[in-house]
Coordinates of C-alpha atoms and ligand atoms in Angstrom, one line a residue:
M1 CA 14.4 63.1 -46.2
S2 CA 11.3 63.4 -44.1
G3 CA 13.2 64.8 -41.1
D4 CA 14.0 67.9 -43.2
K5 CA 10.4 68.9 -43.7
K6 CA 9.8 72.3 -42.3
L7 CA 6.9 71.2 -40.1
L8 CA 8.9 68.4 -38.6
R9 CA 11.8 70.7 -37.8
S10 CA 9.5 73.0 -35.7
L11 CA 8.1 69.9 -34.0
R12 CA 11.7 68.9 -33.1
G13 CA 12.1 72.3 -31.4
E14 CA 14.0 74.1 -34.1
V15 CA 13.4 77.9 -34.3
Q16 CA 12.8 79.0 -37.9
A17 CA 12.9 82.5 -39.2
V18 CA 9.8 81.7 -41.4
P19 CA 7.5 79.3 -39.5
P20 CA 5.8 76.4 -41.3
V21 CA 2.1 77.0 -42.0
W22 CA -1.1 75.1 -42.6
M23 CA -4.8 75.8 -41.7
M24 CA -7.3 73.8 -39.7
R25 CA -10.1 72.8 -42.2
Q26 CA -7.9 73.8 -45.1
A27 CA -9.9 71.4 -47.2
G28 CA -13.4 72.8 -46.8
R29 CA -16.4 74.6 -48.1
Y30 CA -14.6 77.9 -48.7
L31 CA -12.9 76.3 -51.7
P32 CA -15.0 75.8 -54.9
E33 CA -12.9 72.7 -55.8
Y34 CA -13.8 71.1 -52.5
K35 CA -17.5 71.8 -53.1
A36 CA -17.2 70.2 -56.6
T37 CA -15.6 67.0 -55.3
R38 CA -18.0 66.8 -52.4
A39 CA -20.9 67.0 -54.9
Q40 CA -19.2 64.2 -56.9
A41 CA -19.1 62.1 -53.7
G42 CA -22.8 62.8 -53.0
D43 CA -22.4 63.6 -49.3
F44 CA -19.8 64.4 -46.7
L45 CA -19.6 60.8 -45.2
S46 CA -19.2 59.3 -48.7
L47 CA -16.4 61.7 -49.3
C48 CA -14.7 60.6 -46.1
Y49 CA -15.0 56.9 -47.0
T50 CA -13.9 57.1 -50.6
P51 CA -10.1 57.1 -50.4
E52 CA -9.4 58.5 -53.9
L53 CA -11.8 61.5 -53.3
A54 CA -10.7 62.1 -49.7
A55 CA -7.1 62.2 -50.9
E56 CA -8.1 64.5 -53.7
V57 CA -9.7 67.1 -51.4
T58 CA -6.7 66.8 -49.0
L59 CA -4.4 67.7 -51.9
Q60 CA -6.5 70.6 -53.3
P61 CA -5.4 73.3 -50.8
L62 CA -1.8 72.3 -51.3
R63 CA -2.0 72.9 -55.0
R64 CA -3.7 76.2 -54.5
Y65 CA -1.5 77.5 -51.7
G66 CA 1.6 75.4 -51.1
F67 CA 1.1 74.7 -47.3
D68 CA 3.8 73.0 -45.3
A69 CA 1.4 70.2 -44.2
A70 CA -1.6 68.3 -45.4
I71 CA -4.2 67.0 -42.9
L72 CA -5.9 63.8 -43.7
F73 CA -9.5 64.4 -44.8
A74 CA -11.8 62.6 -42.4
D75 CA -13.8 63.5 -39.3
I76 CA -13.5 62.9 -35.6
L77 CA -17.0 61.3 -35.6
L78 CA -15.9 58.4 -37.8
V79 CA -14.6 56.7 -34.6
P80 CA -18.1 56.7 -32.9
Q81 CA -19.5 55.2 -36.1
A82 CA -16.7 52.5 -36.1
L83 CA -17.7 51.8 -32.5
G84 CA -21.3 51.1 -33.7
A85 CA -23.1 54.5 -33.2
D86 CA -25.4 55.7 -36.0
L87 CA -24.0 58.8 -37.6
W88 CA -25.5 61.2 -40.2
F89 CA -25.1 64.8 -41.2
V90 CA -28.0 67.2 -41.6
T91 CA -27.3 69.8 -44.2
G92 CA -27.0 73.3 -42.6
E93 CA -27.2 71.9 -39.1
G94 CA -24.3 69.4 -38.6
P95 CA -23.8 65.9 -37.2
R96 CA -26.4 63.7 -35.6
L97 CA -25.7 60.5 -33.8
S98 CA -27.6 57.8 -31.8
T99 CA -27.3 58.9 -28.1
I100 CA -25.7 57.3 -25.1
T101 CA -27.6 58.1 -21.9
S102 CA -28.0 54.6 -20.3
D103 CA -26.0 51.5 -19.6
A104 CA -28.2 49.8 -22.2
D105 CA -27.1 52.3 -24.9
F106 CA -23.5 51.6 -24.1
A107 CA -23.8 47.8 -24.1
P108 CA -23.6 47.4 -27.9
I109 CA -20.6 49.7 -28.3
K110 CA -17.7 47.8 -29.8
G111 CA -14.2 47.1 -28.4
K112 CA -11.1 49.0 -29.4
D113 CA -9.9 46.2 -31.7
D114 CA -13.1 46.0 -33.7
I115 CA -12.9 49.5 -35.4
H116 CA -10.4 48.7 -38.2
D117 CA -12.7 47.1 -40.8
H118 CA -14.9 50.2 -40.7
L119 CA -11.9 52.6 -40.7
A120 CA -10.0 50.8 -43.5
P121 CA -10.9 53.4 -46.1
V122 CA -9.3 56.1 -43.9
Y123 CA -6.1 54.1 -43.7
E124 CA -6.2 53.7 -47.5
T125 CA -6.5 57.5 -47.8
V126 CA -3.4 57.9 -45.7
R127 CA -1.5 55.4 -47.9
I128 CA -2.5 57.2 -51.1
L129 CA -1.4 60.6 -49.6
S130 CA 1.9 59.3 -48.4
R131 CA 2.7 58.3 -52.0
E132 CA 1.3 61.4 -53.6
L133 CA 2.3 64.3 -51.4
P134 CA 5.1 66.7 -52.5
D135 CA 8.4 65.8 -50.8
D136 CA 8.5 68.9 -48.6
V137 CA 4.9 68.5 -47.2
A138 CA 4.3 66.6 -44.0
L139 CA 1.2 64.4 -43.6
I140 CA -0.9 64.9 -40.4
G141 CA -3.3 62.3 -39.1
F142 CA -5.8 63.1 -36.4
A143 CA -8.5 62.0 -34.0
G144 CA -10.9 63.7 -31.6
A145 CA -10.0 63.6 -28.0
P146 CA -12.2 61.3 -25.8
W147 CA -14.0 64.2 -24.1
T148 CA -14.9 66.0 -27.3
V149 CA -16.0 62.8 -29.0
A150 CA -18.0 61.7 -25.9
T151 CA -19.9 65.0 -25.9
Y152 CA -21.3 64.2 -29.4
M153 CA -21.9 60.5 -28.5
I154 CA -23.9 61.4 -25.4
A155 CA -25.9 64.3 -26.8
G156 CA -26.3 62.9 -30.3
K157 CA -25.3 66.3 -31.8
G158 CA -23.1 69.3 -31.2
T159 CA -24.2 71.4 -28.1
K160 CA -23.3 74.9 -27.0
D161 CA -22.3 74.1 -23.4
Q162 CA -21.8 70.3 -23.6
G163 CA -24.7 70.1 -21.1
P164 CA -25.8 66.5 -21.7
A165 CA -22.2 65.2 -21.3
H166 CA -21.7 67.1 -18.1
A167 CA -25.1 65.8 -16.8
L168 CA -24.1 62.2 -17.5
K169 CA -20.8 62.7 -15.8
A170 CA -22.7 63.9 -12.7
E171 CA -25.5 61.4 -12.8
N172 CA -23.9 58.1 -13.9
R173 CA -20.1 58.4 -13.4
P174 CA -19.4 54.7 -14.0
L175 CA -21.0 54.8 -17.4
F176 CA -19.3 58.1 -18.3
D177 CA -16.0 56.7 -17.3
A178 CA -16.5 53.5 -19.2
L179 CA -17.3 55.5 -22.4
M180 CA -14.2 57.7 -21.8
T181 CA -12.0 54.6 -21.3
R182 CA -13.4 52.9 -24.5
L183 CA -12.7 56.1 -26.5
T184 CA -9.2 56.5 -25.1
E185 CA -8.4 52.9 -26.1
A186 CA -10.0 53.2 -29.5
T187 CA -8.2 56.4 -30.2
I188 CA -4.8 54.8 -29.5
E189 CA -5.5 52.0 -32.0
Y190 CA -6.9 54.4 -34.6
L191 CA -3.9 56.8 -34.5
S192 CA -1.5 53.9 -34.3
A193 CA -3.0 52.5 -37.5
Q194 CA -2.8 56.0 -39.2
I195 CA 0.9 56.2 -38.3
E196 CA 1.5 52.6 -39.7
A197 CA -0.2 53.7 -42.9
G198 CA 2.1 56.7 -43.3
A199 CA 0.9 59.6 -41.1
E200 CA 4.1 61.5 -40.0
V201 CA 2.5 63.6 -37.3
V202 CA -0.8 63.1 -35.4
K203 CA -3.0 65.7 -33.8
I204 CA -5.6 65.2 -31.1
F205 CA -8.5 67.6 -31.3
D206 CA -10.2 68.4 -27.9
S207 CA -12.5 71.1 -29.2
W208 CA -14.6 71.3 -26.1
A209 CA -11.8 71.0 -23.5
G210 CA -12.6 74.6 -22.4
S211 CA -15.8 73.4 -20.8
L212 CA -14.0 71.2 -18.3
K213 CA -13.2 73.2 -15.2
G214 CA -11.1 72.5 -12.2
E215 CA -10.3 68.9 -11.4
D216 CA -12.4 67.8 -14.4
F217 CA -9.9 69.3 -16.8
Q218 CA -7.1 67.1 -15.3
K219 CA -9.3 64.0 -15.3
Y220 CA -11.0 64.2 -18.7
A221 CA -8.8 66.4 -20.9
L222 CA -5.2 66.1 -19.6
N223 CA -5.2 62.5 -18.4
P224 CA -6.7 60.9 -21.6
A225 CA -4.2 63.0 -23.7
R226 CA -1.4 61.7 -21.5
Q227 CA -2.6 58.1 -21.8
I228 CA -3.0 58.3 -25.6
I229 CA 0.4 60.0 -26.1
S230 CA 2.3 57.7 -23.8
A231 CA 0.9 54.6 -25.6
L232 CA 1.7 56.1 -29.1
K233 CA 5.2 57.1 -28.0
A234 CA 5.8 53.5 -26.8
R235 CA 4.8 52.2 -30.2
H236 CA 6.0 55.0 -32.5
P237 CA 8.7 57.0 -30.6
A238 CA 9.7 59.1 -33.6
T239 CA 6.2 60.4 -34.5
P240 CA 5.5 63.9 -33.1
I241 CA 2.1 64.6 -31.6
I242 CA 0.2 67.9 -31.5
A243 CA -2.4 68.4 -28.7
F244 CA -5.2 70.9 -29.1
P245 CA -7.1 71.4 -25.8
R246 CA -9.1 74.3 -27.3
E247 CA -10.0 77.2 -25.0
A248 CA -8.0 75.6 -22.1
G249 CA -6.9 79.1 -21.0
D250 CA -4.5 78.9 -18.1
N251 CA -4.6 75.1 -18.5
Y252 CA -2.5 75.5 -21.6
I253 CA 0.4 76.2 -19.2
G254 CA 2.3 72.9 -18.6
F255 CA 0.0 70.9 -20.9
A256 CA 2.9 69.7 -23.1
K257 CA 5.0 68.6 -20.2
A258 CA 2.2 66.9 -18.4
T259 CA 1.0 64.9 -21.5
G260 CA 4.2 64.4 -23.4
A261 CA 2.9 66.3 -26.4
D262 CA 5.5 67.7 -28.8
C263 CA 3.4 70.7 -29.6
V264 CA 0.4 72.5 -28.1
A265 CA -2.1 74.1 -30.5
I266 CA -3.6 77.4 -29.1
D267 CA -6.9 78.9 -30.0
N268 CA -7.4 82.6 -30.5
S269 CA -9.0 83.4 -27.2
V270 CA -5.5 83.8 -25.7
A271 CA -2.9 86.4 -26.9
A272 CA 0.1 85.1 -28.8
E273 CA 2.4 87.2 -26.5
W274 CA 0.9 85.4 -23.5
A275 CA 1.3 82.0 -25.1
A276 CA 4.9 82.8 -26.1
E277 CA 5.7 83.5 -22.5
H278 CA 3.8 80.8 -20.7
V279 CA 3.4 77.9 -23.2
Q280 CA 6.2 78.2 -25.8
K281 CA 8.8 78.1 -23.0
D282 CA 8.2 74.3 -22.9
G283 CA 8.4 73.8 -26.7
C284 CA 6.6 74.1 -30.0
V285 CA 3.3 75.9 -30.2
Q286 CA 0.8 76.1 -33.1
G287 CA -1.5 79.0 -33.7
N288 CA -3.3 81.2 -33.4
L289 CA -4.8 83.7 -35.9
A290 CA -8.6 84.3 -35.4
P291 CA -10.4 82.6 -38.3
G292 CA -12.6 85.7 -38.8
H293 CA -9.7 87.4 -40.4
M294 CA -10.0 85.0 -43.4
V295 CA -13.5 86.5 -43.9
T296 CA -12.7 90.2 -43.3
G297 CA -9.1 90.3 -44.7
G298 CA -7.5 93.7 -45.3
Q299 CA -4.7 95.4 -43.4
D300 CA -6.0 93.9 -40.1
L301 CA -5.3 90.4 -41.5
I302 CA -1.8 91.4 -42.5
D303 CA -1.1 93.2 -39.2
E304 CA -2.4 90.3 -37.0
T305 CA -0.5 87.7 -39.0
K306 CA 2.7 89.6 -38.6
R307 CA 2.1 90.2 -34.9
I308 CA 1.6 86.5 -34.3
V309 CA 4.7 85.5 -36.3
N310 CA 6.7 88.1 -34.3
A311 CA 5.3 87.1 -30.9
F312 CA 6.3 83.5 -31.4
S313 CA 9.6 84.2 -33.3
K314 CA 11.9 83.3 -30.4
G315 CA 10.8 79.7 -30.1
P316 CA 9.5 76.8 -32.2
H317 CA 6.3 77.8 -33.9
I318 CA 3.8 76.4 -36.5
F319 CA 1.6 79.1 -37.9
N320 CA -2.1 78.2 -38.0
L321 CA -5.6 79.6 -37.3
G322 CA -7.0 79.4 -33.8
H323 CA -9.8 77.2 -35.1
G324 CA -11.1 76.0 -38.5
I325 CA -11.4 78.3 -41.5
T326 CA -15.1 79.0 -42.1
P327 CA -17.2 78.4 -45.3
D328 CA -17.6 82.2 -45.7
A329 CA -13.8 82.8 -45.9
D330 CA -12.4 84.5 -49.0
P331 CA -9.9 82.1 -50.6
E332 CA -7.9 85.2 -51.7
N333 CA -7.2 86.0 -48.0
V334 CA -5.2 82.8 -47.6
H335 CA -2.7 84.2 -50.1
V336 CA -2.6 87.5 -48.2
M337 CA -1.9 85.6 -45.0
L338 CA 0.9 83.5 -46.6
E339 CA 2.5 86.6 -48.1
A340 CA 2.5 88.2 -44.7
I341 CA 4.2 85.1 -43.2
R342 CA 6.7 84.3 -46.0
G343 CA 7.3 87.7 -47.4
Ligands
CP3_401 O1 -8.9 70.2 -41.1 C1 -9.1 69.5 -42.1 O2 -9.1 70.0 -43.2 C2 -9.3 68.0 -42.0 C3 -10.6 67.4 -41.9 C4 -11.4 67.6 -40.7 C5 -12.8 67.7 -40.7 N1 -13.3 67.7 -39.5 C6 -13.6 67.8 -42.0 C7 -15.0 68.3 -41.9 C8 -11.1 67.7 -39.3 C9 -9.7 67.7 -38.7 C10 -12.3 67.7 -38.6 C11 -12.3 67.7 -37.1 C12 -13.6 67.9 -36.4 N2 -14.8 67.4 -36.8 C13 -13.7 68.5 -35.2 C14 -12.6 69.0 -34.3 C15 -12.1 70.3 -34.8 C16 -13.1 71.4 -34.6 O3 -13.6 71.9 -35.7 O4 -13.3 71.8 -33.5 C17 -15.1 68.4 -34.8 C18 -15.7 69.0 -33.5 C19 -15.8 67.7 -35.9 C20 -17.2 67.4 -35.9 C21 -17.9 68.0 -37.1 N3 -17.7 67.7 -38.4 C22 -18.9 69.0 -37.0 C23 -19.4 69.7 -35.8 C24 -19.2 69.3 -38.3 C25 -20.3 70.2 -38.8 C26 -19.9 71.6 -38.7 C27 -19.5 72.1 -40.1 O5 -18.4 72.8 -40.2 O6 -20.3 71.9 -41.0 C28 -18.4 68.5 -39.2 C29 -18.4 68.4 -40.7 C30 -17.1 68.6 -41.4 N4 -16.0 68.0 -41.0 C31 -16.9 69.4 -42.5 C32 -15.6 69.2 -42.9 C33 -14.9 69.7 -44.1 C34 -18.0 70.1 -43.3 C35 -18.8 69.1 -44.0 C36 -19.3 69.5 -45.3 O7 -18.6 69.5 -46.3 O8 -20.5 69.8 -45.3

């Protein structure tokens, strides 16, 4: 029964002696089998849009490690592409998109109901995975949060300080707000379709939430999350939702209550002991081992993993990294981490 899956039990608020564990970017370039399948697909986007191959790379880390969850293999930037933006990846540099800096750039952006033809292969990947996953593994769907996705759509690439998005917000607020609203609506439809295809949990990645300060955090990180979560809960009340307002700092406090999220994922810039006291008091937390330990390994990896498990042991917890595992990580270190958690 799906309710007995270890990940879902923590999301329902159960305290477990051994927490469920998975890793952000668990299907990725640190794994030779991922690189082989990516080469077979030709490029990253073809991998995302070929359901059999996307399902295959989703399953690879489960075979190797036996995680408690699988995360759909896709990317947060598929939504901008479905809305009509151009998207490509430059090897060694990252994503590139057509930019949105004027009302004329926004005019051709599609409506929330026009995304599904483009995203149909992603829904097919979810359907394949919900058939093929081991019985005890939960399937996580995901989307980027409106702010994070908007930062890429405005700048046309990843930026260190999200400067172009902050500038548009200051200079043309109606346009910025229109883009945020469109992304909020599209994200609701996208995640809803993933749930209908078989995703058992969904996660909202707000990787750049930390650059929203003061009232802006409330307006552009918290409010969109609340809107997305309340719409999804109205349609799919049984599906748990993980929110990841990365580098939110003190704004992690109360985020779950204010948005209705079942779990808040925490990055590694805050201490687990702090998060246990201030965030876990409201429910499940996910996190937060620094990804660098998967590169450096050794006794520090073991000690840090155990410290985090222990810090969160009095409440519901899902073990994860504080951000994605990096391509230079040593696959052996994942075994070391799992041994430290599961004993
Ligand atoms: O976690 C998983 O295993 C699921 C798949 C997943 C990917 N991207 C695959 C991917 C998920 C959940 C994402 C989310 C994502 N994508 C985020 C939010 C989380 C975060 O990392 O902060 C963001 C900001 C993106 C946008 C994105 N996609 C960037 C900036 C890049 C380039 C950086 C890089 O690591 O190369 C990507 C590419 C990407 N998405 C890769 C993977 C496995 C690497 C692509 C490759 O194989 O070359």
